[in-house]
Amino acid sequence: MNDLGETIYLLNSNIFTVPHRMYYGLDFAMPFWNFLESEAQVGRILTIDKVKEEIIHGGDALAEWFQASFQNYCVTTQTQEMLNPYQRLV
């Protein structure tokens, strides 16, 4: 839950890469990308460091946008708090 008591949604890489490649290019669909950024700013959505690495590795316009607009909304997967649930599954 965020500070407003709302559910926080964790986004995977597909929410960024598929729209960028197929439907909502950064050259004509900025309202979509602005929406993602504004939802992250108010604490409704986040992503993880692994998604950040994948997107940045692409070295394209999406990577540039991500670095400029979304990289501050990534949580690390390298803390014990994040690793505990995965350890219980294995």
CSV table of N, CA, C and O in Angstrom, one decimal, residues 6-54:
chain,number,residue,atom,x,y,z
A,6,GLU,N,-3.6,3.0,-1.1
A,6,GLU,CA,-3.9,2.4,-2.3
A,6,GLU,C,-2.9,1.2,-2.7
A,6,GLU,O,-1.8,1.2,-2.2
A,7,THR,N,-3.4,0.3,-3.4
A,7,THR,CA,-2.6,-0.8,-3.9
A,7,THR,C,-1.5,-0.2,-4.8
A,7,THR,O,-1.7,0.7,-5.6
A,8,ILE,N,-0.2,-0.8,-4.6
A,8,ILE,CA,0.9,-0.4,-5.5
A,8,ILE,C,1.0,-1.6,-6.5
A,8,ILE,O,1.1,-2.7,-6.2
A,9,TYR,N,1.1,-1.2,-7.8
A,9,TYR,CA,1.3,-2.2,-8.9
A,9,TYR,C,2.7,-2.2,-9.3
A,9,TYR,O,3.3,-1.2,-9.5
A,10,LEU,N,3.2,-3.4,-9.4
A,10,LEU,CA,4.6,-3.7,-9.8
A,10,LEU,C,4.6,-4.0,-11.3
A,10,LEU,O,4.0,-5.0,-11.7
A,11,LEU,N,5.3,-3.2,-12.1
A,11,LEU,CA,5.2,-3.4,-13.6
A,11,LEU,C,6.4,-4.2,-14.0
A,11,LEU,O,7.5,-4.1,-13.6
A,12,ASN,N,6.1,-5.1,-15.0
A,12,ASN,CA,7.2,-5.9,-15.6
A,12,ASN,C,7.7,-5.2,-16.9
A,12,ASN,O,7.1,-4.1,-17.2
A,13,SER,N,8.7,-5.7,-17.5
A,13,SER,CA,9.2,-5.0,-18.7
A,13,SER,C,8.3,-5.0,-19.8
A,13,SER,O,8.4,-4.0,-20.7
A,14,ASN,N,7.3,-5.9,-19.9
A,14,ASN,CA,6.4,-5.8,-21.1
A,14,ASN,C,5.5,-4.6,-21.1
A,14,ASN,O,5.2,-4.1,-22.2
A,15,ILE,N,5.2,-4.0,-20.0
A,15,ILE,CA,4.4,-2.8,-20.0
A,15,ILE,C,5.1,-1.6,-20.6
A,15,ILE,O,4.5,-0.7,-21.1
A,16,PHE,N,6.4,-1.7,-20.7
A,16,PHE,CA,7.2,-0.7,-21.3
A,16,PHE,C,7.6,-1.0,-22.7
A,16,PHE,O,7.4,-0.2,-23.6
A,17,THR,N,8.1,-2.3,-22.9
A,17,THR,CA,8.6,-2.6,-24.3
A,17,THR,C,7.6,-2.8,-25.3
A,17,THR,O,7.8,-2.4,-26.5
A,18,VAL,N,6.5,-3.5,-25.0
A,18,VAL,CA,5.5,-3.8,-26.0
A,18,VAL,C,4.8,-2.5,-26.5
A,18,VAL,O,4.8,-2.3,-27.7
A,19,PRO,N,4.3,-1.7,-25.6
A,19,PRO,CA,3.8,-0.4,-26.1
A,19,PRO,C,4.8,0.4,-27.0
A,19,PRO,O,4.4,1.0,-28.0
A,20,HIS,N,6.0,0.5,-26.5
A,20,HIS,CA,7.0,1.2,-27.2
A,20,HIS,C,7.2,0.7,-28.6
A,20,HIS,O,7.3,1.5,-29.6
A,21,ARG,N,7.3,-0.6,-28.8
A,21,ARG,CA,7.6,-1.2,-30.1
A,21,ARG,C,6.4,-1.3,-31.0
A,21,ARG,O,6.5,-1.3,-32.2
A,22,MET,N,5.2,-1.4,-30.4
A,22,MET,CA,4.0,-1.7,-31.2
A,22,MET,C,2.9,-0.6,-31.3
A,22,MET,O,2.3,-0.5,-32.3
A,23,TYR,N,2.7,0.1,-30.2
A,23,TYR,CA,1.5,0.9,-30.2
A,23,TYR,C,1.7,2.4,-29.8
A,23,TYR,O,1.1,3.3,-30.4
A,24,TYR,N,2.6,2.6,-28.8
A,24,TYR,CA,2.7,4.0,-28.3
A,24,TYR,C,4.1,4.5,-28.3
A,24,TYR,O,4.7,4.7,-27.3
A,25,GLY,N,4.6,4.6,-29.5
A,25,GLY,CA,6.0,5.2,-29.6
A,25,GLY,C,6.1,6.5,-29.0
A,25,GLY,O,5.2,7.3,-28.9
A,26,LEU,N,7.3,6.7,-28.5
A,26,LEU,CA,7.6,8.0,-27.8
A,26,LEU,C,7.5,9.2,-28.7
A,26,LEU,O,7.4,10.3,-28.3
A,27,ASP,N,7.5,9.0,-30.0
A,27,ASP,CA,7.4,10.1,-31.0
A,27,ASP,C,6.0,10.6,-31.2
A,27,ASP,O,5.8,11.7,-31.7
A,28,PHE,N,5.0,9.8,-30.8
A,28,PHE,CA,3.6,10.3,-31.0
A,28,PHE,C,2.6,10.0,-29.9
A,28,PHE,O,1.5,10.5,-29.9
A,29,ALA,N,3.0,9.2,-28.9
A,29,ALA,CA,2.0,8.9,-27.8
A,29,ALA,C,2.5,9.2,-26.4
A,29,ALA,O,2.4,8.5,-25.5
A,30,MET,N,3.0,10.4,-26.3
A,30,MET,CA,3.6,10.8,-25.0
A,30,MET,C,2.5,10.8,-23.9
A,30,MET,O,2.9,10.6,-22.7
A,31,PRO,N,1.2,11.0,-24.1
A,31,PRO,CA,0.3,10.9,-23.0
A,31,PRO,C,0.4,9.6,-22.3
A,31,PRO,O,0.2,9.5,-21.0
A,32,PHE,N,0.6,8.5,-23.0
A,32,PHE,CA,0.7,7.2,-22.3
A,32,PHE,C,2.0,7.2,-21.4
A,32,PHE,O,1.9,6.8,-20.2
A,33,TRP,N,3.1,7.7,-21.9
A,33,TRP,CA,4.3,7.7,-21.1
A,33,TRP,C,4.2,8.7,-19.9
A,33,TRP,O,4.7,8.4,-18.8
A,34,ASN,N,3.6,9.8,-20.2
A,34,ASN,CA,3.3,10.8,-19.1
A,34,ASN,C,2.4,10.2,-18.0
A,34,ASN,O,2.6,10.4,-16.8
A,35,PHE,N,1.4,9.4,-18.4
A,35,PHE,CA,0.6,8.7,-17.5
A,35,PHE,C,1.4,7.7,-16.6
A,35,PHE,O,1.2,7.7,-15.3
A,36,LEU,N,2.2,6.9,-17.2
A,36,LEU,CA,3.1,6.0,-16.4
A,36,LEU,C,3.9,6.8,-15.3
A,36,LEU,O,4.0,6.5,-14.2
A,37,GLU,N,4.5,7.9,-15.8
A,37,GLU,CA,5.3,8.7,-14.9
A,37,GLU,C,4.5,9.3,-13.8
A,37,GLU,O,4.9,9.3,-12.6
A,38,SER,N,3.4,9.8,-14.1
A,38,SER,CA,2.5,10.5,-13.1
A,38,SER,C,2.0,9.5,-12.1
A,38,SER,O,1.9,9.8,-10.9
A,39,GLU,N,1.7,8.3,-12.5
A,39,GLU,CA,1.2,7.2,-11.6
A,39,GLU,C,2.4,6.8,-10.7
A,39,GLU,O,2.1,6.5,-9.5
A,40,ALA,N,3.6,6.8,-11.2
A,40,ALA,CA,4.7,6.4,-10.4
A,40,ALA,C,5.0,7.6,-9.4
A,40,ALA,O,5.3,7.3,-8.2
A,41,GLN,N,4.8,8.8,-9.8
A,41,GLN,CA,5.1,9.9,-8.9
A,41,GLN,C,4.2,9.9,-7.7
A,41,GLN,O,4.6,10.3,-6.6
A,42,VAL,N,2.9,9.5,-7.9
A,42,VAL,CA,2.0,9.4,-6.7
A,42,VAL,C,2.1,8.1,-6.0
A,42,VAL,O,1.3,7.9,-5.1
A,43,GLY,N,2.9,7.2,-6.4
A,43,GLY,CA,3.2,6.0,-5.7
A,43,GLY,C,2.2,4.8,-6.0
A,43,GLY,O,2.1,3.9,-5.2
A,44,ARG,N,1.6,4.9,-7.2
A,44,ARG,CA,0.7,3.8,-7.6
A,44,ARG,C,1.4,2.7,-8.3
A,44,ARG,O,0.9,1.6,-8.4
A,45,ILE,N,2.5,3.0,-9.0
A,45,ILE,CA,3.2,2.0,-9.7
A,45,ILE,C,4.7,2.1,-9.5
A,45,ILE,O,5.2,3.1,-9.2
A,46,LEU,N,5.4,0.9,-9.6
A,46,LEU,CA,6.8,0.8,-9.4
A,46,LEU,C,7.3,-0.3,-10.4
A,46,LEU,O,6.5,-1.0,-11.0
A,47,THR,N,8.6,-0.4,-10.5
A,47,THR,CA,9.2,-1.5,-11.2
A,47,THR,C,10.4,-2.0,-10.4
A,47,THR,O,10.7,-1.4,-9.4
A,48,ILE,N,11.1,-3.0,-10.9
A,48,ILE,CA,12.2,-3.5,-10.1
A,48,ILE,C,13.5,-3.2,-10.9
A,48,ILE,O,13.5,-2.9,-12.1
A,49,ASP,N,14.6,-3.3,-10.2
A,49,ASP,CA,15.9,-3.1,-10.8
A,49,ASP,C,16.2,-4.0,-12.0
A,49,ASP,O,16.9,-3.5,-13.0
A,50,LYS,N,15.7,-5.2,-12.1
A,50,LYS,CA,15.9,-6.1,-13.2
A,50,LYS,C,15.3,-5.6,-14.4
A,50,LYS,O,15.8,-5.7,-15.5
A,51,VAL,N,14.1,-5.0,-14.3
A,51,VAL,CA,13.4,-4.4,-15.4
A,51,VAL,C,14.2,-3.2,-15.9
A,51,VAL,O,14.4,-3.0,-17.1
A,52,LYS,N,14.6,-2.4,-15.0
A,52,LYS,CA,15.4,-1.2,-15.4
A,52,LYS,C,16.7,-1.6,-16.2
A,52,LYS,O,16.9,-1.1,-17.2
A,53,GLU,N,17.4,-2.7,-15.7
A,53,GLU,CA,18.6,-3.1,-16.4
A,53,GLU,C,18.2,-3.6,-17.8
A,53,GLU,O,18.9,-3.3,-18.8
A,54,GLU,N,17.1,-4.3,-18.0
A,54,GLU,CA,16.7,-4.8,-19.3
A,54,GLU,C,16.4,-3.7,-20.2
A,54,GLU,O,16.8,-3.7,-21.4
